[in-house]
CSV table of C-alpha atoms in Angstrom, one decimal:
chain,number,residue,atom,x,y,z
A,14,UNK,CA,-38.3,4.6,3.0
A,15,UNK,CA,-36.3,1.3,3.4
A,16,UNK,CA,-36.8,0.6,-0.3
A,17,UNK,CA,-35.5,4.0,-1.3
A,18,UNK,CA,-32.4,3.6,0.9
A,19,UNK,CA,-31.8,0.1,-0.4
A,20,UNK,CA,-31.9,1.3,-4.0
A,21,UNK,CA,-29.5,4.2,-3.2
A,22,UNK,CA,-27.0,1.9,-1.4
A,23,UNK,CA,-27.1,-0.7,-4.1
A,24,UNK,CA,-26.7,2.0,-6.8
A,25,UNK,CA,-23.7,3.4,-4.7
A,26,UNK,CA,-22.0,0.0,-4.8
A,27,UNK,CA,-22.6,-0.4,-8.5
A,28,UNK,CA,-21.3,3.1,-9.3
A,29,UNK,CA,-18.2,2.6,-7.0
A,30,UNK,CA,-17.4,-0.7,-8.8
A,31,UNK,CA,-17.8,0.7,-12.3
A,32,UNK,CA,-15.6,3.7,-11.4
A,33,UNK,CA,-13.1,1.3,-9.9
A,34,UNK,CA,-12.9,-0.5,-13.3
A,35,UNK,CA,-12.4,2.8,-15.1
A,36,UNK,CA,-9.7,3.7,-12.7
A,37,UNK,CA,-7.6,0.7,-13.6
A,38,UNK,CA,-6.8,2.1,-17.1
A,39,UNK,CA,-4.6,5.0,-17.8
A,40,UNK,CA,-7.0,7.5,-19.4
A,41,UNK,CA,-8.1,11.2,-19.0
A,42,UNK,CA,-11.0,9.8,-17.0
A,43,UNK,CA,-8.6,8.4,-14.4
A,44,UNK,CA,-7.0,11.8,-14.0
A,45,UNK,CA,-10.4,13.4,-13.4
A,46,UNK,CA,-11.4,10.7,-10.9
A,47,UNK,CA,-8.1,11.0,-9.0
A,48,UNK,CA,-8.6,14.7,-8.5
A,49,UNK,CA,-11.9,14.2,-6.7
A,50,UNK,CA,-11.1,11.0,-4.9
A,51,UNK,CA,-10.4,12.7,-1.5
A,52,UNK,CA,-11.1,9.6,0.5
A,53,UNK,CA,-8.9,7.3,-1.7
A,54,UNK,CA,-11.9,5.1,-2.4
A,55,UNK,CA,-10.8,4.2,-5.9
A,56,UNK,CA,-8.2,1.4,-5.8
A,57,UNK,CA,-5.3,0.9,-8.1
A,58,UNK,CA,-4.7,-2.8,-8.5
A,59,UNK,CA,-1.7,-3.0,-11.0
A,60,UNK,CA,0.8,-4.5,-8.6
A,61,UNK,CA,4.4,-4.6,-9.9
A,62,UNK,CA,3.0,-3.9,-13.4
A,63,UNK,CA,3.5,-3.0,-16.2
A,64,UNK,CA,7.0,-2.3,-15.1
A,65,UNK,CA,8.0,-4.5,-12.1
A,66,UNK,CA,9.8,-2.7,-9.2
A,67,UNK,CA,13.3,-4.3,-9.4
A,68,UNK,CA,15.3,-1.6,-7.6
A,69,UNK,CA,15.4,0.3,-4.4
A,70,UNK,CA,15.6,4.0,-3.8
A,71,UNK,CA,18.4,5.1,-1.5
A,72,UNK,CA,18.6,8.5,0.2
A,73,UNK,CA,22.2,9.7,0.8
A,74,UNK,CA,23.7,12.9,2.0
A,75,UNK,CA,27.0,14.6,2.6
A,76,UNK,CA,28.2,17.6,4.5
A,77,UNK,CA,30.4,20.5,3.5
A,78,UNK,CA,32.9,21.1,6.4
A,79,UNK,CA,34.1,24.5,7.6
A,80,UNK,CA,37.3,23.7,5.7
A,81,UNK,CA,35.1,23.6,2.5
A,82,UNK,CA,35.8,19.9,1.9
A,83,UNK,CA,33.0,17.5,1.4
A,84,UNK,CA,32.4,14.5,3.6
A,85,UNK,CA,31.8,11.0,2.3
A,86,UNK,CA,28.2,10.2,1.3
A,87,UNK,CA,26.2,8.7,4.2
A,88,UNK,CA,23.0,6.8,3.8
A,89,UNK,CA,19.8,7.5,5.7
A,90,UNK,CA,19.0,4.1,7.1
A,91,UNK,CA,15.7,2.6,5.8
A,92,UNK,CA,16.6,-0.9,4.9
A,93,UNK,CA,17.4,-3.9,7.1
A,94,UNK,CA,18.7,-7.4,6.4
A,95,UNK,CA,16.2,-10.0,5.1
A,96,UNK,CA,14.4,-11.8,7.9
A,97,UNK,CA,11.5,-14.4,7.9
A,98,UNK,CA,10.0,-12.4,10.7
A,99,UNK,CA,8.7,-10.0,8.0
A,100,UNK,CA,6.0,-12.6,7.2
A,101,UNK,CA,4.3,-11.7,10.5
A,102,UNK,CA,5.9,-8.4,11.6
A,103,UNK,CA,7.2,-5.8,9.2
A,104,UNK,CA,7.0,-2.2,10.6
A,105,UNK,CA,9.7,-0.9,8.4
A,106,UNK,CA,7.6,-1.3,5.2
A,107,UNK,CA,5.5,1.8,5.9
A,108,UNK,CA,8.4,4.2,5.9
A,109,UNK,CA,10.0,2.4,3.0
A,110,UNK,CA,6.9,2.7,0.9
A,111,UNK,CA,6.6,6.4,1.9
A,112,UNK,CA,10.2,6.9,0.7
A,113,UNK,CA,9.4,5.2,-2.6
A,114,UNK,CA,6.2,7.2,-3.1
A,115,UNK,CA,7.9,10.5,-2.3
A,116,UNK,CA,10.9,9.9,-4.6
A,117,UNK,CA,8.6,8.8,-7.4
A,118,UNK,CA,6.6,12.0,-7.1
A,119,UNK,CA,9.9,14.0,-7.1
A,120,UNK,CA,11.2,12.2,-10.2
A,121,UNK,CA,7.8,12.8,-11.9
A,122,UNK,CA,8.0,16.5,-11.0
A,123,UNK,CA,11.4,16.7,-12.6
A,124,UNK,CA,9.8,15.9,-15.9
A,125,UNK,CA,7.5,18.8,-15.5
A,126,UNK,CA,8.3,21.5,-18.0
A,127,UNK,CA,8.3,24.2,-15.3
A,128,UNK,CA,11.1,22.5,-13.5
A,129,UNK,CA,13.0,21.7,-16.7
A,130,UNK,CA,13.1,25.4,-17.5
A,131,UNK,CA,13.8,26.5,-13.9
A,132,UNK,CA,15.6,23.6,-12.1
A,133,UNK,CA,16.0,25.4,-8.9
A,134,UNK,CA,12.2,25.7,-8.4
A,135,UNK,CA,12.2,22.0,-7.6
A,136,UNK,CA,13.4,23.0,-4.1
A,137,UNK,CA,9.9,24.4,-3.4
A,138,UNK,CA,8.2,21.1,-4.1
A,139,UNK,CA,6.8,19.0,-1.3
A,140,UNK,CA,8.8,15.9,-2.0
A,141,UNK,CA,12.1,17.9,-2.1
A,142,UNK,CA,11.3,19.6,1.2
A,143,UNK,CA,10.3,16.2,2.8
A,144,UNK,CA,13.6,14.6,1.7
A,145,UNK,CA,15.6,17.7,2.8
A,146,UNK,CA,13.8,17.6,6.2
A,147,UNK,CA,14.6,13.9,6.6
A,148,UNK,CA,18.3,14.3,5.9
A,149,UNK,CA,18.5,17.4,8.1
A,150,UNK,CA,17.2,15.3,11.0
A,151,UNK,CA,20.2,13.0,10.7
A,152,UNK,CA,23.1,13.6,13.2
A,153,UNK,CA,25.1,16.7,12.3
A,154,UNK,CA,28.8,17.1,13.3
A,155,UNK,CA,29.8,20.5,14.7
A,156,UNK,CA,32.1,21.2,11.8
A,157,UNK,CA,29.4,20.8,9.1
A,158,UNK,CA,28.2,24.0,7.5
A,159,UNK,CA,26.1,22.7,4.5
A,160,UNK,CA,24.3,19.5,3.6
A,161,UNK,CA,23.4,18.1,0.2
A,162,UNK,CA,21.3,15.0,-0.5
A,163,UNK,CA,21.0,12.6,-3.4
A,164,UNK,CA,18.6,9.9,-4.5
A,165,UNK,CA,20.1,6.7,-5.9
A,166,UNK,CA,18.6,3.6,-7.3
A,167,UNK,CA,20.1,0.2,-6.4
A,168,UNK,CA,19.4,-3.4,-7.4
A,169,UNK,CA,21.1,-6.7,-6.7
A,170,UNK,CA,23.1,-8.0,-3.8
A,171,UNK,CA,26.8,-8.0,-2.9
A,172,UNK,CA,29.0,-7.9,-6.0
A,173,UNK,CA,26.0,-8.0,-8.3
A,174,UNK,CA,24.7,-4.7,-6.9
A,175,UNK,CA,24.2,-1.9,-9.4
A,176,UNK,CA,23.8,1.7,-8.2
A,177,UNK,CA,22.5,4.6,-10.4
A,178,UNK,CA,22.3,8.2,-9.3
A,179,UNK,CA,18.9,9.7,-10.0
A,180,UNK,CA,18.9,13.2,-8.5
A,181,UNK,CA,21.3,15.4,-6.6
A,182,UNK,CA,20.0,18.4,-4.6
A,183,UNK,CA,21.5,21.8,-4.1
A,184,UNK,CA,23.5,22.3,-1.0
A,185,UNK,CA,21.7,23.9,1.9
A,186,UNK,CA,23.1,25.8,4.9
A,187,UNK,CA,22.8,23.8,8.1
A,188,UNK,CA,20.7,25.5,10.8
A,189,UNK,CA,22.6,26.1,14.0
A,190,UNK,CA,19.6,24.5,15.8
A,191,UNK,CA,20.2,21.2,13.9
A,192,UNK,CA,23.5,20.7,15.6
B,17,UNK,CA,-20.7,-20.7,4.3
B,18,UNK,CA,-24.5,-20.7,4.2
B,19,UNK,CA,-25.5,-17.1,5.0
B,20,UNK,CA,-24.2,-13.7,4.0
B,21,UNK,CA,-23.7,-12.9,7.7
B,22,UNK,CA,-21.4,-15.9,8.1
B,23,UNK,CA,-19.4,-14.8,5.0
B,24,UNK,CA,-19.1,-11.2,6.3
B,25,UNK,CA,-18.2,-12.3,9.8
B,26,UNK,CA,-15.3,-14.5,8.6
B,27,UNK,CA,-14.2,-11.8,6.2
B,28,UNK,CA,-14.1,-9.2,9.0
B,29,UNK,CA,-12.4,-11.5,11.5
B,30,UNK,CA,-9.5,-12.2,9.1
B,31,UNK,CA,-9.3,-8.5,8.1
B,32,UNK,CA,-9.4,-7.4,11.7
B,33,UNK,CA,-6.3,-9.6,12.5
B,34,UNK,CA,-4.4,-7.9,9.7
B,35,UNK,CA,-5.5,-4.4,10.7
B,36,UNK,CA,-4.5,-5.1,14.3
B,37,UNK,CA,-1.0,-6.1,13.1
B,38,UNK,CA,-0.8,-3.0,10.8
B,39,UNK,CA,-1.9,-0.8,13.7
B,40,UNK,CA,0.8,-2.2,16.0
B,41,UNK,CA,3.4,-1.8,13.2
B,42,UNK,CA,2.4,1.9,12.9
B,43,UNK,CA,2.7,2.4,16.7
B,44,UNK,CA,6.0,0.6,17.1
B,45,UNK,CA,7.7,2.1,14.0
B,46,UNK,CA,6.7,5.6,15.1
B,47,UNK,CA,5.7,6.0,11.4
B,48,UNK,CA,3.2,8.7,12.4
B,49,UNK,CA,5.7,11.0,14.0
B,50,UNK,CA,6.1,14.5,12.5
B,51,UNK,CA,9.7,13.9,11.4
B,52,UNK,CA,8.9,10.9,9.4
B,53,UNK,CA,8.3,10.7,5.6
B,54,UNK,CA,5.1,8.9,6.2
B,55,UNK,CA,3.4,12.1,7.5
B,56,UNK,CA,4.3,14.3,4.5
B,57,UNK,CA,1.2,16.2,3.5
B,58,UNK,CA,0.6,16.7,-0.2
B,59,UNK,CA,-3.1,17.5,-0.2
B,60,UNK,CA,-4.7,19.7,2.4
B,61,UNK,CA,-8.2,18.8,1.4
B,62,UNK,CA,-11.4,19.6,3.4
B,63,UNK,CA,-11.0,16.5,5.5
B,64,UNK,CA,-7.5,17.4,6.5
B,65,UNK,CA,-8.6,21.0,7.4
B,66,UNK,CA,-11.5,19.7,9.4
B,67,UNK,CA,-9.5,17.1,11.3
B,68,UNK,CA,-6.7,19.7,11.9
B,69,UNK,CA,-9.2,22.0,13.6
B,70,UNK,CA,-10.2,19.1,15.9
B,71,UNK,CA,-6.5,18.4,16.7
B,72,UNK,CA,-6.2,21.4,19.0
B,73,UNK,CA,-5.8,19.3,22.1
B,74,UNK,CA,-2.4,18.0,21.3
B,75,UNK,CA,0.3,17.7,18.6
B,76,UNK,CA,-0.6,15.7,15.5
B,77,UNK,CA,1.8,12.8,16.3
B,78,UNK,CA,0.1,12.2,19.7
B,79,UNK,CA,-3.4,12.5,18.4
B,80,UNK,CA,-2.6,10.1,15.5
B,81,UNK,CA,-1.2,7.6,17.9
B,82,UNK,CA,-4.5,7.8,19.9
B,83,UNK,CA,-6.5,7.2,16.7
B,84,UNK,CA,-4.4,4.2,15.8
B,85,UNK,CA,-4.9,2.8,19.3
B,86,UNK,CA,-8.6,3.4,18.9
B,87,UNK,CA,-8.5,1.5,15.6
B,88,UNK,CA,-6.6,-1.3,17.3
B,89,UNK,CA,-9.1,-1.6,20.1
B,90,UNK,CA,-12.0,-1.4,17.7
B,91,UNK,CA,-10.5,-4.3,15.7
B,92,UNK,CA,-10.2,-6.4,18.9
B,93,UNK,CA,-13.7,-5.6,20.0
B,94,UNK,CA,-15.1,-6.3,16.6
B,95,UNK,CA,-13.5,-9.7,16.7
B,96,UNK,CA,-15.0,-10.3,20.1
B,97,UNK,CA,-18.4,-9.1,18.9
B,98,UNK,CA,-18.4,-11.4,15.9
B,99,UNK,CA,-17.2,-14.4,17.9
B,100,UNK,CA,-19.5,-13.9,20.9
B,101,UNK,CA,-22.6,-12.4,19.0
B,102,UNK,CA,-22.6,-9.1,20.9
B,103,UNK,CA,-24.6,-7.4,18.1
B,104,UNK,CA,-22.2,-4.4,18.3
B,105,UNK,CA,-20.3,-5.2,15.2
B,106,UNK,CA,-21.8,-2.2,13.3
B,107,UNK,CA,-20.5,0.2,15.9
B,108,UNK,CA,-17.0,-1.1,15.8
B,109,UNK,CA,-16.9,-1.2,12.1
B,110,UNK,CA,-17.9,2.5,12.0
B,111,UNK,CA,-15.1,3.3,14.5
B,112,UNK,CA,-12.6,1.5,12.3
B,113,UNK,CA,-13.7,3.3,9.2
B,114,UNK,CA,-13.6,6.7,11.0
B,115,UNK,CA,-10.1,5.9,12.3
B,116,UNK,CA,-9.0,5.0,8.8
B,117,UNK,CA,-10.3,8.3,7.4
B,118,UNK,CA,-8.3,10.3,10.0
B,119,UNK,CA,-5.2,8.2,9.6
B,120,UNK,CA,-5.2,8.3,5.8
B,121,UNK,CA,-5.7,12.1,6.0
B,122,UNK,CA,-2.3,12.4,7.6
B,123,UNK,CA,-0.7,9.3,6.1
B,124,UNK,CA,-0.9,10.2,2.5
B,125,UNK,CA,2.1,8.2,1.4
B,126,UNK,CA,3.3,4.8,2.3
B,127,UNK,CA,-0.1,3.1,1.6
B,128,UNK,CA,-0.3,-0.1,-0.3
B,129,UNK,CA,-2.9,-2.5,-1.9
B,130,UNK,CA,-3.7,-4.0,1.5
B,131,UNK,CA,-4.7,-0.6,2.8
B,132,UNK,CA,-7.0,-0.2,-0.2
B,133,UNK,CA,-8.6,-3.6,0.2
B,134,UNK,CA,-9.1,-3.0,4.0
B,135,UNK,CA,-10.9,0.3,3.1
B,136,UNK,CA,-13.2,-1.6,0.7
B,137,UNK,CA,-13.9,-4.4,3.2
B,138,UNK,CA,-14.7,-2.1,6.2
B,139,UNK,CA,-16.7,0.5,4.3
B,140,UNK,CA,-18.8,-2.3,2.7
B,141,UNK,CA,-19.2,-3.8,6.2
B,142,UNK,CA,-20.6,-0.4,7.5
B,143,UNK,CA,-23.5,-0.7,5.0
B,144,UNK,CA,-23.9,-4.4,5.7
B,145,UNK,CA,-24.5,-3.8,9.4
B,146,UNK,CA,-26.4,-0.5,9.3
B,147,UNK,CA,-29.0,-1.5,6.7
B,148,UNK,CA,-31.3,-4.4,7.5
B,149,UNK,CA,-32.2,-5.0,3.8
B,150,UNK,CA,-31.1,-8.3,2.4
B,151,UNK,CA,-30.4,-6.6,-0.9
B,152,UNK,CA,-27.9,-4.3,0.7
B,153,UNK,CA,-26.2,-7.2,2.5
B,154,UNK,CA,-25.9,-9.2,-0.7
B,155,UNK,CA,-24.6,-6.1,-2.5
B,156,UNK,CA,-21.9,-5.5,0.1
B,157,UNK,CA,-20.7,-9.1,-0.1
B,158,UNK,CA,-20.8,-9.1,-3.9
B,159,UNK,CA,-18.9,-5.8,-4.0
B,160,UNK,CA,-16.0,-7.1,-1.8
B,161,UNK,CA,-15.8,-10.2,-3.9
B,162,UNK,CA,-15.9,-8.2,-7.1
B,163,UNK,CA,-13.2,-5.8,-6.0
B,164,UNK,CA,-11.0,-8.8,-5.0
B,165,UNK,CA,-11.4,-10.5,-8.3
B,166,UNK,CA,-10.9,-7.2,-10.2
B,167,UNK,CA,-7.6,-6.8,-8.3
B,168,UNK,CA,-6.2,-10.1,-9.5
B,169,UNK,CA,-7.5,-9.6,-13.0
B,170,UNK,CA,-6.1,-6.1,-13.3
B,171,UNK,CA,-2.7,-7.1,-11.8
B,172,UNK,CA,-2.6,-10.1,-14.2
B,173,UNK,CA,-3.7,-8.1,-17.3
B,174,UNK,CA,-1.2,-5.3,-16.6
B,175,UNK,CA,1.5,-8.0,-16.4
B,176,UNK,CA,0.2,-9.8,-19.5
B,177,UNK,CA,0.4,-6.5,-21.5
B,178,UNK,CA,3.7,-5.6,-20.1
B,179,UNK,CA,6.8,-5.8,-22.3
B,180,UNK,CA,8.7,-7.3,-19.4
B,181,UNK,CA,6.8,-9.9,-17.5
B,182,UNK,CA,6.4,-12.6,-20.1
B,183,UNK,CA,9.7,-12.0,-21.9
B,184,UNK,CA,12.2,-11.6,-19.0
B,185,UNK,CA,13.0,-13.0,-15.6
B,186,UNK,CA,10.8,-10.4,-13.9
B,187,UNK,CA,10.4,-12.4,-10.6
B,188,UNK,CA,14.2,-12.9,-10.4
B,189,UNK,CA,14.7,-9.1,-10.9
B,190,UNK,CA,12.1,-8.2,-8.2
B,191,UNK,CA,13.9,-10.5,-5.8
B,192,UNK,CA,17.1,-8.4,-6.3
B,193,UNK,CA,15.7,-5.5,-4.3
B,194,UNK,CA,16.2,-4.9,-0.6
B,195,UNK,CA,12.5,-3.9,-0.3
B,196,UNK,CA,11.0,-7.1,-1.7
B,197,UNK,CA,13.9,-9.4,-2.3
B,198,UNK,CA,15.8,-12.3,-0.8
B,199,UNK,CA,19.5,-12.8,-1.7
B,200,UNK,CA,19.5,-16.6,-2.0
B,201,UNK,CA,16.4,-16.7,-4.2
B,202,UNK,CA,17.7,-13.8,-6.3
B,203,UNK,CA,21.0,-15.6,-6.9
B,204,UNK,CA,19.2,-18.9,-7.6
B,205,UNK,CA,16.9,-17.3,-10.2
B,206,UNK,CA,19.8,-15.4,-11.8
B,207,UNK,CA,21.6,-18.7,-12.2
B,208,UNK,CA,18.5,-20.5,-13.4
B,209,UNK,CA,17.0,-17.9,-15.6
B,210,UNK,CA,14.5,-20.4,-17.1
B,211,UNK,CA,13.0,-21.0,-13.6
B,212,UNK,CA,12.6,-17.2,-13.1
B,213,UNK,CA,10.8,-16.8,-16.4
B,214,UNK,CA,8.6,-19.8,-15.7
B,215,UNK,CA,7.6,-18.3,-12.4
B,216,UNK,CA,6.9,-15.0,-14.0
B,217,UNK,CA,4.6,-16.7,-16.6
B,218,UNK,CA,2.9,-18.7,-13.9
B,219,UNK,CA,2.2,-15.6,-11.8
B,220,UNK,CA,0.7,-13.8,-14.8
B,221,UNK,CA,-1.5,-16.9,-15.7
B,222,UNK,CA,-2.5,-17.3,-12.1
B,223,UNK,CA,-3.6,-13.7,-11.7
B,224,UNK,CA,-5.5,-13.5,-15.0
B,225,UNK,CA,-7.3,-16.8,-14.5
B,226,UNK,CA,-8.1,-16.7,-10.7
B,227,UNK,CA,-11.2,-14.5,-11.1
B,228,UNK,CA,-12.8,-17.2,-13.3
B,229,UNK,CA,-12.8,-19.5,-10.2
B,230,UNK,CA,-16.1,-17.9,-9.3
B,231,UNK,CA,-17.7,-19.8,-12.3
B,232,UNK,CA,-16.2,-23.2,-11.3
B,233,UNK,CA,-18.0,-25.8,-9.2
B,234,UNK,CA,-17.6,-24.9,-5.5
B,235,UNK,CA,-14.9,-27.6,-4.7
B,236,UNK,CA,-12.7,-26.2,-7.6
B,237,UNK,CA,-13.3,-22.7,-6.4
B,238,UNK,CA,-12.1,-23.6,-2.9
B,239,UNK,CA,-9.0,-25.3,-4.4
B,240,UNK,CA,-8.3,-22.1,-6.4
B,241,UNK,CA,-8.7,-19.9,-3.3
B,242,UNK,CA,-6.4,-22.2,-1.3
B,243,UNK,CA,-3.8,-21.8,-4.1
B,244,UNK,CA,-4.3,-18.0,-4.0
B,245,UNK,CA,-3.8,-18.0,-0.2
B,246,UNK,CA,-0.6,-20.0,-0.7
B,247,UNK,CA,0.5,-17.4,-3.2
B,248,UNK,CA,0.0,-14.6,-0.7
B,249,UNK,CA,1.7,-16.5,2.1
B,250,UNK,CA,4.7,-17.0,-0.1
B,251,UNK,CA,4.7,-13.2,-1.0
B,252,UNK,CA,4.6,-12.5,2.7
B,253,UNK,CA,7.6,-14.9,3.5
B,254,UNK,CA,9.8,-13.8,0.6
B,255,UNK,CA,8.8,-10.1,0.0
B,256,UNK,CA,7.6,-9.0,3.4
B,257,UNK,CA,4.1,-8.3,2.2
B,258,UNK,CA,2.6,-9.5,5.4
B,259,UNK,CA,-0.5,-7.2,5.3
B,260,UNK,CA,-1.5,-8.5,1.9
B,261,UNK,CA,-2.0,-12.0,3.4
B,262,UNK,CA,-4.8,-10.8,5.8
B,263,UNK,CA,-6.4,-8.2,3.5
B,264,UNK,CA,-6.8,-10.4,0.5
B,265,UNK,CA,-7.5,-13.7,2.1
B,266,UNK,CA,-10.2,-11.9,4.1
B,267,UNK,CA,-12.1,-11.5,0.8
B,268,UNK,CA,-12.1,-15.2,0.0
B,269,UNK,CA,-15.2,-16.0,2.2
B,270,UNK,CA,-17.1,-13.4,0.1
B,271,UNK,CA,-15.8,-15.0,-3.2
B,272,UNK,CA,-16.9,-18.4,-2.0
B,273,UNK,CA,-20.3,-17.1,-0.9
B,274,UNK,CA,-20.7,-15.5,-4.3
B,275,UNK,CA,-19.8,-18.7,-6.0
B,276,UNK,CA,-22.4,-20.6,-4.1
B,277,UNK,CA,-25.0,-17.8,-4.7
B,278,UNK,CA,-24.3,-18.1,-8.5
B,279,UNK,CA,-24.7,-21.9,-8.4
B,280,UNK,CA,-27.9,-21.6,-6.4
B,281,UNK,CA,-29.7,-18.7,-8.1
B,282,UNK,CA,-28.1,-18.3,-11.6
B,283,UNK,CA,-26.6,-21.6,-12.9
C-alpha cells in the first residue's frame, strides 16, 4: 500500500512539474490547462517579460453636476510616495496588483470582437462593474447626478511624467443611497 | 544541510515568516473587504460555491479575515513546531494550505509570483509530512527546487527573447513607475542610459544562468544563491517586492540540498 501511494505521489510531482513547464509557453495547451486550473497550481514565471511593466494604471472619475457641468477629474487613491519601509511592509501592493490585473482584463476584453461590434456591452463585464463599483464608493457631493470613470496609463516622475488615456466609461446615474 | 528534513524545515521557516507578513498586510490593508477590488470574483467555480455555502455564519469579509488570522496563527505555530520539534508540522502545513485555498477562492486578483511559490512550497510540504516514504520526501524537495530554478530560467528566457530587454534601458523604464519605481534611481538611469542597459543585460544573464548553479561544486552553488538573495533584497528595497524575498529565498535550502544530492549520488 505504501509503495502504491509513493508511486502515485511521485508521479503527481512529475506530472505537475511537466505541466508547469508547458504552462510557461504561450500555446493552445496553455489555454486548455488554464481552463481547468481551478486551484491555481500552475505558475506563470515570466516576471516583467517579454514586455516589462513600465507604467502605472490610474483610475480617475468625474461627476456631472445638476447644472450639467462636469467636475474636474479626480483620482482614486491607490499609490503612495516611495518609502524604504516597503522592503518589510507593503500592504498597498495587494490592491495595486488587483487594480492592474482588473484593468488588464478590461483592456483585453475591449479587443474581443463582441465588444468591438457592441461597445456598450463592455458595461456588463466583471472588470467594468468592479471599477464602476470602486469609483461609486468614493465620496459623492450632493450636487452630483452622474459619474464617469476613465483608466489612464502613466510613467515617469515629475516633469518627465507621461499620461495616456486608455479607456473612458459611459456616464452612470448616481444612486441616491451613494450620497 | 545533511537531511531532507533539515532542508524542508529551513525552507518552511523562511516561507512562514513571509506568509506571516503577507497575512498581516491583508488584515491591515482591509484588502479582503467586499468593496475592494481584491475581492472581485471572476470565476464561481466549484470551490467558490462550496465555500460560499459554508459562509452562512457571517459576511464574506468577516469570514475571510478569520481565515487569514487562522493562516497567520498556523504559520507561527508551524515555526514553533519546527524549532521546538513538536511533531505537529504536518497539521499546521495542512491548515495553511486549506487557508490558502479559501483565501485564493475569494482573492482571485492581486496575486503575484510570491503567492504562487508559497503555494508550491506548502503543498509540497503537505506530502513531505504526511507520507513517511523517503522517496516522497525527496520528490517534494526536488519539486520545490525544480520550480524555483524553472522560475528563474523562464523569467530570464522571456527577457532574453524579448525585443526590449537586451536592446533598451528596461530597468530604467521599470523604475519610472509608481508601483515598482524609485524617482532618484529612475532619473539616474535616464541620465546614464548605459548603466540601465548594463543592468538590464546583467539581470537577463543572472536569471538565465542561475539554474545552472545546481551543477556547480557546492561552494559555488552557495555563492550563487547568496547573489540571488541579494538580488531579491534589492528588488524588495527598490520595487517593494517584499514578499518575493521570503518566498524565493525559502526555496534555496532545497536547491542546496539538491546540489549536494547530485554530487553524492549522481556526479
